[in-house]
Every structure is written in C-alpha cells, then in structure tokens.
mmCIF file of C-alpha atoms in Angstrom:
data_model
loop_
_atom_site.group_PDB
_atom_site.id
_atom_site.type_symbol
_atom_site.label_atom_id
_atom_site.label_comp_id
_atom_site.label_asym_id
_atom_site.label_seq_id
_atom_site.Cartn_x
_atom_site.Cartn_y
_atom_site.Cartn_z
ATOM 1 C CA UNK A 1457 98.493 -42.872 204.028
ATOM 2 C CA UNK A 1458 95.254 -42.404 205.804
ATOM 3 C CA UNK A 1459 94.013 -45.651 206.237
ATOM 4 C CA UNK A 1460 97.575 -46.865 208.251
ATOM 5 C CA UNK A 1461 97.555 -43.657 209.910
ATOM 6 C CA UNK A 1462 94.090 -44.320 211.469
ATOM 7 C CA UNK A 1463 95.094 -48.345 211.513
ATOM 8 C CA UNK A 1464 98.145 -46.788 213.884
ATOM 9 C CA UNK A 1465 96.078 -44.387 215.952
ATOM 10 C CA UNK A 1466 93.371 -47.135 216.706
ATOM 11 C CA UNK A 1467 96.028 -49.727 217.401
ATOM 12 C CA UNK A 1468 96.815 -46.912 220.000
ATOM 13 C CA UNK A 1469 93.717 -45.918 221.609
ATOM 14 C CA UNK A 1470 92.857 -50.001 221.760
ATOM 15 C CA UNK A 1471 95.915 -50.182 223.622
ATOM 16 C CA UNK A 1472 94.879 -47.861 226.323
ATOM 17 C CA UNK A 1473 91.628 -47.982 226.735
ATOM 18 C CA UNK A 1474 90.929 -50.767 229.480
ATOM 19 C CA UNK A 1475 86.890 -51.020 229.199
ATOM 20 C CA UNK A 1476 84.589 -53.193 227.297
ATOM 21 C CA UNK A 1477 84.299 -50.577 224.407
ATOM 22 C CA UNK A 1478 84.946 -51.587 221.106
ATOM 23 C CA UNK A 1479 86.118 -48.491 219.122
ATOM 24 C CA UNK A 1480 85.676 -47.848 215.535
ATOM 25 C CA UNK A 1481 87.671 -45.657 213.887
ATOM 26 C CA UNK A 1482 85.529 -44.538 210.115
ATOM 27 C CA UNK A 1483 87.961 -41.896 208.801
ATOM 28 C CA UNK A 1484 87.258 -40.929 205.320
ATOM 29 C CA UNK A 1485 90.337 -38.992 203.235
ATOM 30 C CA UNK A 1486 88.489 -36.259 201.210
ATOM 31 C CA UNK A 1487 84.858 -36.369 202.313
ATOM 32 C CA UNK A 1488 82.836 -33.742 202.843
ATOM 33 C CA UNK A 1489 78.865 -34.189 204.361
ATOM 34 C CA UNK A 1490 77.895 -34.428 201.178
ATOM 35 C CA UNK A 1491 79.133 -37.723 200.684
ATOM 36 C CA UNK A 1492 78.438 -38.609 204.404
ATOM 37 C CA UNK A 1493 75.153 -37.906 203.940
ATOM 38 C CA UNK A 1494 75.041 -40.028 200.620
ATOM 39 C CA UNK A 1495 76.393 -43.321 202.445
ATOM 40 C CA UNK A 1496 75.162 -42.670 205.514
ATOM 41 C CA UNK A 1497 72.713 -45.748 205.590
ATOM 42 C CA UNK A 1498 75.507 -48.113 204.953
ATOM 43 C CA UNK A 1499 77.871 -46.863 207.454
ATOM 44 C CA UNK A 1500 75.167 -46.904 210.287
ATOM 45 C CA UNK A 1501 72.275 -48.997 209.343
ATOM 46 C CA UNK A 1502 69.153 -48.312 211.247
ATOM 47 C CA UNK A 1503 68.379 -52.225 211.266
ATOM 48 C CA UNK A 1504 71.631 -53.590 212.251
ATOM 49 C CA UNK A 1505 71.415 -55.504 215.465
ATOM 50 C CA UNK A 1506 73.917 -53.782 217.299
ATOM 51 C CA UNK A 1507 74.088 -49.705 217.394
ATOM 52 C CA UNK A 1508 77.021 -47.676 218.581
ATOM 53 C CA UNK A 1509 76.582 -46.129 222.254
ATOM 54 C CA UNK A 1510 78.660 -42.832 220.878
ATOM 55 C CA UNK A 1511 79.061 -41.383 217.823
ATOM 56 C CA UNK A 1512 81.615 -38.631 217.156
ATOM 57 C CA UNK A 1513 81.076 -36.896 214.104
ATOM 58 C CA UNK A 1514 83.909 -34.551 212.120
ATOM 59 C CA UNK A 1515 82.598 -33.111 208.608
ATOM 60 C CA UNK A 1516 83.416 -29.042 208.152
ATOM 61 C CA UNK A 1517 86.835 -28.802 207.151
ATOM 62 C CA UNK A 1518 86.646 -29.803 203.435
ATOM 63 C CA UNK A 1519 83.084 -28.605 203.217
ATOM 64 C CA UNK A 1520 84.299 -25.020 203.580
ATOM 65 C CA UNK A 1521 86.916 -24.949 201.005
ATOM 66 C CA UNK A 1522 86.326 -22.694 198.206
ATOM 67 C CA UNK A 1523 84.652 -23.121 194.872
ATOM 68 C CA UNK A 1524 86.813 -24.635 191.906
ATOM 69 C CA UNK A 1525 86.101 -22.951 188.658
ATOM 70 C CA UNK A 1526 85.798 -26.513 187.055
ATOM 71 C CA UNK A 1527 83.154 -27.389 190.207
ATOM 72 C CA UNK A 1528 84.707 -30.252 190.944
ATOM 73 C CA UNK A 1529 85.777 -30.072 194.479
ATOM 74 C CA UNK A 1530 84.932 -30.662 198.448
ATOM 75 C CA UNK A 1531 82.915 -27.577 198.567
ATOM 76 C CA UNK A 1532 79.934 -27.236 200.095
ATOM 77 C CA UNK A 1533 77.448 -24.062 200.290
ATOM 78 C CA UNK A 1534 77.054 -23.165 203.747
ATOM 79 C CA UNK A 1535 73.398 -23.775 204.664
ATOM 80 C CA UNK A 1536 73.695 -27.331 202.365
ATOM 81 C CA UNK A 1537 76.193 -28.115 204.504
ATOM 82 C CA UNK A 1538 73.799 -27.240 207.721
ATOM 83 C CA UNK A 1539 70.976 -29.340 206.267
ATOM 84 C CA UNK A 1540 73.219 -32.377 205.350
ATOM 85 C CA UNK A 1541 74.564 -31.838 209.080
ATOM 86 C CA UNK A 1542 71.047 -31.750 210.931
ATOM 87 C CA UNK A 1543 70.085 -34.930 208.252
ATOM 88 C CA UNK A 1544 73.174 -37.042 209.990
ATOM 89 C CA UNK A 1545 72.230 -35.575 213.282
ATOM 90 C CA UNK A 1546 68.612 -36.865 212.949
ATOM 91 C CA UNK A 1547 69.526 -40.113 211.053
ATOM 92 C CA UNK A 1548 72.206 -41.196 214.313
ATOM 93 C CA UNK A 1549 69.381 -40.120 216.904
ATOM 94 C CA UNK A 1550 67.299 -42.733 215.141
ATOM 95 C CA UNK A 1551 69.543 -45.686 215.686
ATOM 96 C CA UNK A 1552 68.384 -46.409 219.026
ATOM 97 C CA UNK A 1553 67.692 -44.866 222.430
ATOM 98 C CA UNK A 1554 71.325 -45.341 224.109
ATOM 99 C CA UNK A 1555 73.014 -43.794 220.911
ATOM 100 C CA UNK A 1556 74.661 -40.689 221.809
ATOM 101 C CA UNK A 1557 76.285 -38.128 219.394
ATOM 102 C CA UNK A 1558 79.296 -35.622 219.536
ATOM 103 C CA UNK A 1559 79.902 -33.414 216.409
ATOM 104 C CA UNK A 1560 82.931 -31.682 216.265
ATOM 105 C CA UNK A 1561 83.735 -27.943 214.661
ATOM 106 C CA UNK A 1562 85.617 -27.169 212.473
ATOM 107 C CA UNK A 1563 89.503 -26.197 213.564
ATOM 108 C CA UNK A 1564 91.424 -23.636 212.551
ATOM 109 C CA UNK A 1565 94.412 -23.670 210.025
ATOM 110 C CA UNK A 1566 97.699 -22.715 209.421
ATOM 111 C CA UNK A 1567 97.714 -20.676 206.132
ATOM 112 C CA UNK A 1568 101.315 -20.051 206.051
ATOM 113 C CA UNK A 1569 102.223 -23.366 206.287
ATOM 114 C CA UNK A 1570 99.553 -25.485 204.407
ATOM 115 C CA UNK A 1571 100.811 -23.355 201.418
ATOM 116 C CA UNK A 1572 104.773 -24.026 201.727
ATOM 117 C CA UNK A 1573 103.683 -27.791 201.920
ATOM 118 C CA UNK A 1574 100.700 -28.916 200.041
ATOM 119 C CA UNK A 1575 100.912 -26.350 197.097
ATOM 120 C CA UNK A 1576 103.562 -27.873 195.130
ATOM 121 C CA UNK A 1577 101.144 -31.524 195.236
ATOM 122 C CA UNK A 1578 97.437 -29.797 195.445
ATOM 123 C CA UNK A 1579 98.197 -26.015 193.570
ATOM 124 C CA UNK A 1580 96.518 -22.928 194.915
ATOM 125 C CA UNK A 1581 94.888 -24.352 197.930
ATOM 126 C CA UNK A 1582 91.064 -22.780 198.174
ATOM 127 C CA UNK A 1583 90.728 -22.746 201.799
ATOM 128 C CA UNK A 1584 91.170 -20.177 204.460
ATOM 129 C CA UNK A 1585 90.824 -19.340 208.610
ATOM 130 C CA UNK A 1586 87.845 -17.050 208.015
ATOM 131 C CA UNK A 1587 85.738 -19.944 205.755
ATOM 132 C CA UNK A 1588 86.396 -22.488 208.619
ATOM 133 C CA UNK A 1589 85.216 -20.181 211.556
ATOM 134 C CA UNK A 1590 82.270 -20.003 209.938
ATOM 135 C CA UNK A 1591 81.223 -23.522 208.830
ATOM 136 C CA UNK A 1592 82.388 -24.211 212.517
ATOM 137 C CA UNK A 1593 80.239 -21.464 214.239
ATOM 138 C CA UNK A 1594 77.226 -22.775 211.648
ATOM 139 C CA UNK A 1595 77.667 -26.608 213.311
ATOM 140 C CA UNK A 1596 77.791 -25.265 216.639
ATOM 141 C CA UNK A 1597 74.630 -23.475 216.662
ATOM 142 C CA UNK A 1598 73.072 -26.279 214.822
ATOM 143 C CA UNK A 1599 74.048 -28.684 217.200
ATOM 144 C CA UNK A 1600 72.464 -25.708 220.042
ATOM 145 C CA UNK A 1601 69.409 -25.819 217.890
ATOM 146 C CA UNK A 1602 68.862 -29.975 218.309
ATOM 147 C CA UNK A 1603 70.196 -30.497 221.573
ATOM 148 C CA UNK A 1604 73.531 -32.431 220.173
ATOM 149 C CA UNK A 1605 76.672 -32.629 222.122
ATOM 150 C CA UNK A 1606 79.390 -30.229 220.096
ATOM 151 C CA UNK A 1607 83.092 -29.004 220.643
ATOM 152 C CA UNK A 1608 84.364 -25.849 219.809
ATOM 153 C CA UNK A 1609 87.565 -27.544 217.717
ATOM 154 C CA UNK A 1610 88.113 -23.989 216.254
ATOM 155 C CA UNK A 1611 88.441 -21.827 219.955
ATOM 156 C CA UNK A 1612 89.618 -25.064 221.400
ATOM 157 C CA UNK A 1613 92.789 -25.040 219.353
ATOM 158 C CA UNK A 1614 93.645 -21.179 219.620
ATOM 159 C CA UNK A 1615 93.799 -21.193 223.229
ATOM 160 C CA UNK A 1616 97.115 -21.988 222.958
ATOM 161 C CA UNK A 1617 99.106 -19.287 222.200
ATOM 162 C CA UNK A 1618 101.803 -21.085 219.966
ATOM 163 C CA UNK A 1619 98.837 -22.923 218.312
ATOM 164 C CA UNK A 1620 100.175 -21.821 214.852
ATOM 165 C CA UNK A 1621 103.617 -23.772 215.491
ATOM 166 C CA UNK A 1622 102.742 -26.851 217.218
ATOM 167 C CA UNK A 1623 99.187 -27.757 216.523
ATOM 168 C CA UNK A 1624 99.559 -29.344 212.533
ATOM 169 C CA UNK A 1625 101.763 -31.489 210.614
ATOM 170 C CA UNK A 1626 101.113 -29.315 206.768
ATOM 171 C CA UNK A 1627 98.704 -26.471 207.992
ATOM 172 C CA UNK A 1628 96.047 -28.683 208.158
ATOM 173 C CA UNK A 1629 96.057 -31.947 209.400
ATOM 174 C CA UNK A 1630 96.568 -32.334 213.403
ATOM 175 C CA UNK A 1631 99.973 -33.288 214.918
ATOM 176 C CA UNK A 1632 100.027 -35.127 218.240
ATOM 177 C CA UNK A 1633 99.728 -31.668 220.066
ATOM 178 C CA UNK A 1634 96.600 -30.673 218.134
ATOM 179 C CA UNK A 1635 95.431 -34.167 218.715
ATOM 180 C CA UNK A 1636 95.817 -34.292 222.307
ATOM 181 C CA UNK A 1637 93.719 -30.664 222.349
ATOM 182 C CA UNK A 1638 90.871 -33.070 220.523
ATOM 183 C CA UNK A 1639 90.922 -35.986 222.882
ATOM 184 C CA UNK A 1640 90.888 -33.613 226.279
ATOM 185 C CA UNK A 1641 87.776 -31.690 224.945
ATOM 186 C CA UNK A 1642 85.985 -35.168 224.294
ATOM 187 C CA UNK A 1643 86.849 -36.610 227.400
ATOM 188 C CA UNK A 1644 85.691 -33.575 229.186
ATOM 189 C CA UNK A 1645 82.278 -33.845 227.186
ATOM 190 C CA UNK A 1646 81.864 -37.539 228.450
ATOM 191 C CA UNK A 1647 82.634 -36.523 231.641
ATOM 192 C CA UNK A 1648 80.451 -33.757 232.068
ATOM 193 C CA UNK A 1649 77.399 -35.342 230.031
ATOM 194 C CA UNK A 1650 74.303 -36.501 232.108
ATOM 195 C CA UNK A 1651 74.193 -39.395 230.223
ATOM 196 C CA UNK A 1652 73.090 -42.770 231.706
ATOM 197 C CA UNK A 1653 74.723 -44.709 231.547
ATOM 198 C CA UNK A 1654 77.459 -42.710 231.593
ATOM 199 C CA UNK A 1655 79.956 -43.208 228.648
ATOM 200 C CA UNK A 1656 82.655 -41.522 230.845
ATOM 201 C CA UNK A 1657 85.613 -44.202 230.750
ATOM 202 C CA UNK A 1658 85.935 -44.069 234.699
ATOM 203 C CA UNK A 1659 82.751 -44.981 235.183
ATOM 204 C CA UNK A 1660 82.526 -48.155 232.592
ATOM 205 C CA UNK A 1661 82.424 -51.142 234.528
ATOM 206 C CA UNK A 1662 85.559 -53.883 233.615
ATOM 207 C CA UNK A 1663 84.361 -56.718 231.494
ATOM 208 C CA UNK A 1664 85.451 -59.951 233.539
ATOM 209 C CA UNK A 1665 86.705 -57.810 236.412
ATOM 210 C CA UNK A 1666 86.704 -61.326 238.673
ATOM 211 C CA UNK A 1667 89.687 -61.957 241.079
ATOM 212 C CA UNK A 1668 92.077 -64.442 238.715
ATOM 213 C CA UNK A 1669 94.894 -66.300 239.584
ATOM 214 C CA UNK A 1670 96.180 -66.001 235.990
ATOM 215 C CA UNK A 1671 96.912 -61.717 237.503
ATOM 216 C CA UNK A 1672 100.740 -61.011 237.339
ATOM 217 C CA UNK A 1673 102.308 -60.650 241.120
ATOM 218 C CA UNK A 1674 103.237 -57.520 242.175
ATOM 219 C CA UNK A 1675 106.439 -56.703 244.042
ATOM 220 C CA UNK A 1676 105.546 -57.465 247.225
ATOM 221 C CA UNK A 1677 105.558 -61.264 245.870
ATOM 222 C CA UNK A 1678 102.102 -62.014 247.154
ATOM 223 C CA UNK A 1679 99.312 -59.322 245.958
ATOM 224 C CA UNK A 1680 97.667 -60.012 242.541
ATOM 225 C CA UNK A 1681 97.783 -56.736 240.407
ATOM 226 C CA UNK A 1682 94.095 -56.028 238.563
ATOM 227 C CA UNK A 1683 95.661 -55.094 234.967
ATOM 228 C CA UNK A 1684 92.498 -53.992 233.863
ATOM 229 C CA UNK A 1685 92.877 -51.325 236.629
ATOM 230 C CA UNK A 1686 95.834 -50.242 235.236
ATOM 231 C CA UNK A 1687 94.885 -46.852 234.319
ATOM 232 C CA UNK A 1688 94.311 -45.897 238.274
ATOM 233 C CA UNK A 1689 97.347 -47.966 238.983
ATOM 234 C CA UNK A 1690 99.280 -45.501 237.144
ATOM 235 C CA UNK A 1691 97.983 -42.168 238.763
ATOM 236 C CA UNK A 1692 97.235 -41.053 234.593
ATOM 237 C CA UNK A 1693 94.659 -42.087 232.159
ATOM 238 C CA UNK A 1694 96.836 -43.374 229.341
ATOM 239 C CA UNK A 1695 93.687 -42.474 227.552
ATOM 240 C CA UNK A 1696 94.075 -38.868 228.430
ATOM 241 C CA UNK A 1697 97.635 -39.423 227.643
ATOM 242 C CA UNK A 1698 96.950 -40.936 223.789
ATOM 243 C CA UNK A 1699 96.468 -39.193 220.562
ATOM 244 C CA UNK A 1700 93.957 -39.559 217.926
ATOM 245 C CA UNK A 1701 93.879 -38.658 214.402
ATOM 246 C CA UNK A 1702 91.093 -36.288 212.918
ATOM 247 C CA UNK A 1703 90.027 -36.713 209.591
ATOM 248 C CA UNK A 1704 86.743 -36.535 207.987
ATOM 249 C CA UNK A 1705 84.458 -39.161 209.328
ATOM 250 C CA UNK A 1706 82.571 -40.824 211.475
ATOM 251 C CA UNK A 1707 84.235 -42.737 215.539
ATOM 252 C CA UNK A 1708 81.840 -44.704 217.527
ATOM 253 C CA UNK A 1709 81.998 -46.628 220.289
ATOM 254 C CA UNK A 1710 80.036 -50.129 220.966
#
C-alpha cells in the first residue's frame, strides 16, 4: 500500500513541478531512526558521484511509540532517538557542500480515531499526542542546536482548528488536507532560506528554456506559449496546489 501510494504522490509532484529537479521520493513503511541510521550509507552514499541538493528528512512518529512488553517494536528512547537524529544530520552535511537538509517534527495524532480504525488490525495501539510533542520538540531543538532547517509539523497542523477532523485518513497517516499543511510549510522554508543557490522553485532556472517552434499556439493563433512557464501562466503554483504523502523516510531533490 505504501509503495503505490508514494509511486502515486510522486507521479503527482513530477507532474507539477516544471524545473530541472529530479525528485526522489524514499518512504519507508515502519521505520524508525534506528533503522535509518543503520542503512543510512546505502541510501546516501558519501562517494556517489551525484549528491542530492535537498534532503527532507521525517523520522519521529514511530520512534515515539511506546514500549512493547515483548520489545519488539518501533520504539525508540528519547535521547537515542536525538543521537541517531544528529548522526543523520551530520552524515547528510557530509555529502557535499550544496547539500541542504530539512527535518521535519513530529505531527500530532488523532487518538480517537487511530483507535476505531487500526485497533481491530494492530491491537492496543502504544502511541499517544503527549509522546509525539515531545520527540517533536526534542528534533526541533536539535535541529536549533546544529543549525538544520526544521518544521514545526506538530504546531503546524493544530493551527487549524478542525485539525482533528480533516487532517488524517486513520488517526495517523495524513489526508490531502494534512498534506497540503506539509507542502506549504516546506515551500515557505525554501523560500525564506538564504540558500545559494536558492532551491526555491521560482527561482530554478528552466532546463532548455530556448524559444521552440515545437511550443503549442496560443489562442491568439500566432504567440508560442512557454509550457515550462506554465505555473506563472496559471496565476497558481500547481506545486503549492499538490499533495504529498508523509511517511517515514528520507525526499531529496537532485
């Protein structure tokens, strides 16, 4: 279910987004940074000839569950789960100089319902609001403590006031609503971030942005429309406009 759901939602943001970015969508069903941390080197190599210029990174969630008496689940303690984060942190600065990183809190939950939907498959669920705010408060002032990009997933979604309703599919995973919350608070980060170059999607230049003859016409019957200006053409990012799936993982951007 995961992987086509993140086949979909790439499918989706490739559709959109008209700049020479590759995106790469590495969502992992279950992990916690444990297991990041573990595979880390084969996910992002430090010799591979191409690095990623942004990295968004998602591990909390699953981490913060509570203990299973059999010890056999995602939990994490707390501060291993801080030094597996700052290990990822410091392994993705060392990929190269333009490699820029986003980590992402954890979000809230919806007890209620991730109880009337995932007991009856997953029995008494170990995870609650209180244990996410504070794996998500730990990342954040992490991240404050290495200078790393971070969004507040956990505030971010309870600014709206019907978050409880609209904001998840079972209690847990996103629905487009909660999704679209994610994507505006990364776009604002690339906006706002003195980067340089600057990964903000406005600011990318085209890849073969060349007058072509091989442009549709538009309806004046003699002007050549610029597809891969489409976006501005509109008046809307469709990027701004798309949803993306959270899961536990790792996004970056070529």
């Amino acid at each position: 279910m995961y992987k086509e759901m993140m086949k979909q939602k790439k499918d989706e943001c490739y559709d959109r987004l008209h700049t020479p970015r590759y995106i790469v969508l590495r969502g992992y069903a279950g992990w916690n940074s444990r297991r990041a941390l573990q595979n880390l080197d084969k996910i992002f190599p430090k010799d591979a000839t191409d690095q990623p210029s942004l990295i968004i990174v998602y591990f909390g969630g699953n981490d913060s569950m509570h203990p299973h008496p059999s010890g056999l689940s995602p939990h994490v303690p707390l501060q291993e789960y801080i030094e597996n984060m700052k290990k990822i942190a410091i392994h993705l600065k060392s990929l190269s100089k333009k490699t820029r990183i986003i980590f992402l809190s954890s979000p809230p939950i919806n007890e209620v319902q991730m109880h009337e939907t995932l007991s009856d498959l997953l029995g008494p669920l170990r995870r609650t609001n209180e244990a996410c705010r504070t794996y998500s408060e730990a990342c954040l002032e992490l991240c404050r403590e290495m200078n790393v990009k971070a969004i507040d997933l956990w505030s971010a979604l309870r600014q709206r006031h019907d978050w409880l309703d609209v904001c998840f599919t079972d209690g847990i995973h996103l629905s487009n609503e909660g999704s679209k919350i994610v994507a505006k608070e990364i776009l604002k980060v690339l906006r706002e971030a003195d980067w340089e170059p600057s990964l903000d999607w406005k600011s990318m230049p085209v890849e073969f942005a060349e007058d072509s003859p091989y442009e549709p016409i538009g309806a004046d019957e003699n002007t050549h429309i610029d597809v891969s200006n489409w976006n501005n053409i509109q008046g809307k990012s469709q990027l701004e406009m798309s949803n993306c799936a959270l899961t536990k993982g790792f996004s970056s951007v070529d």
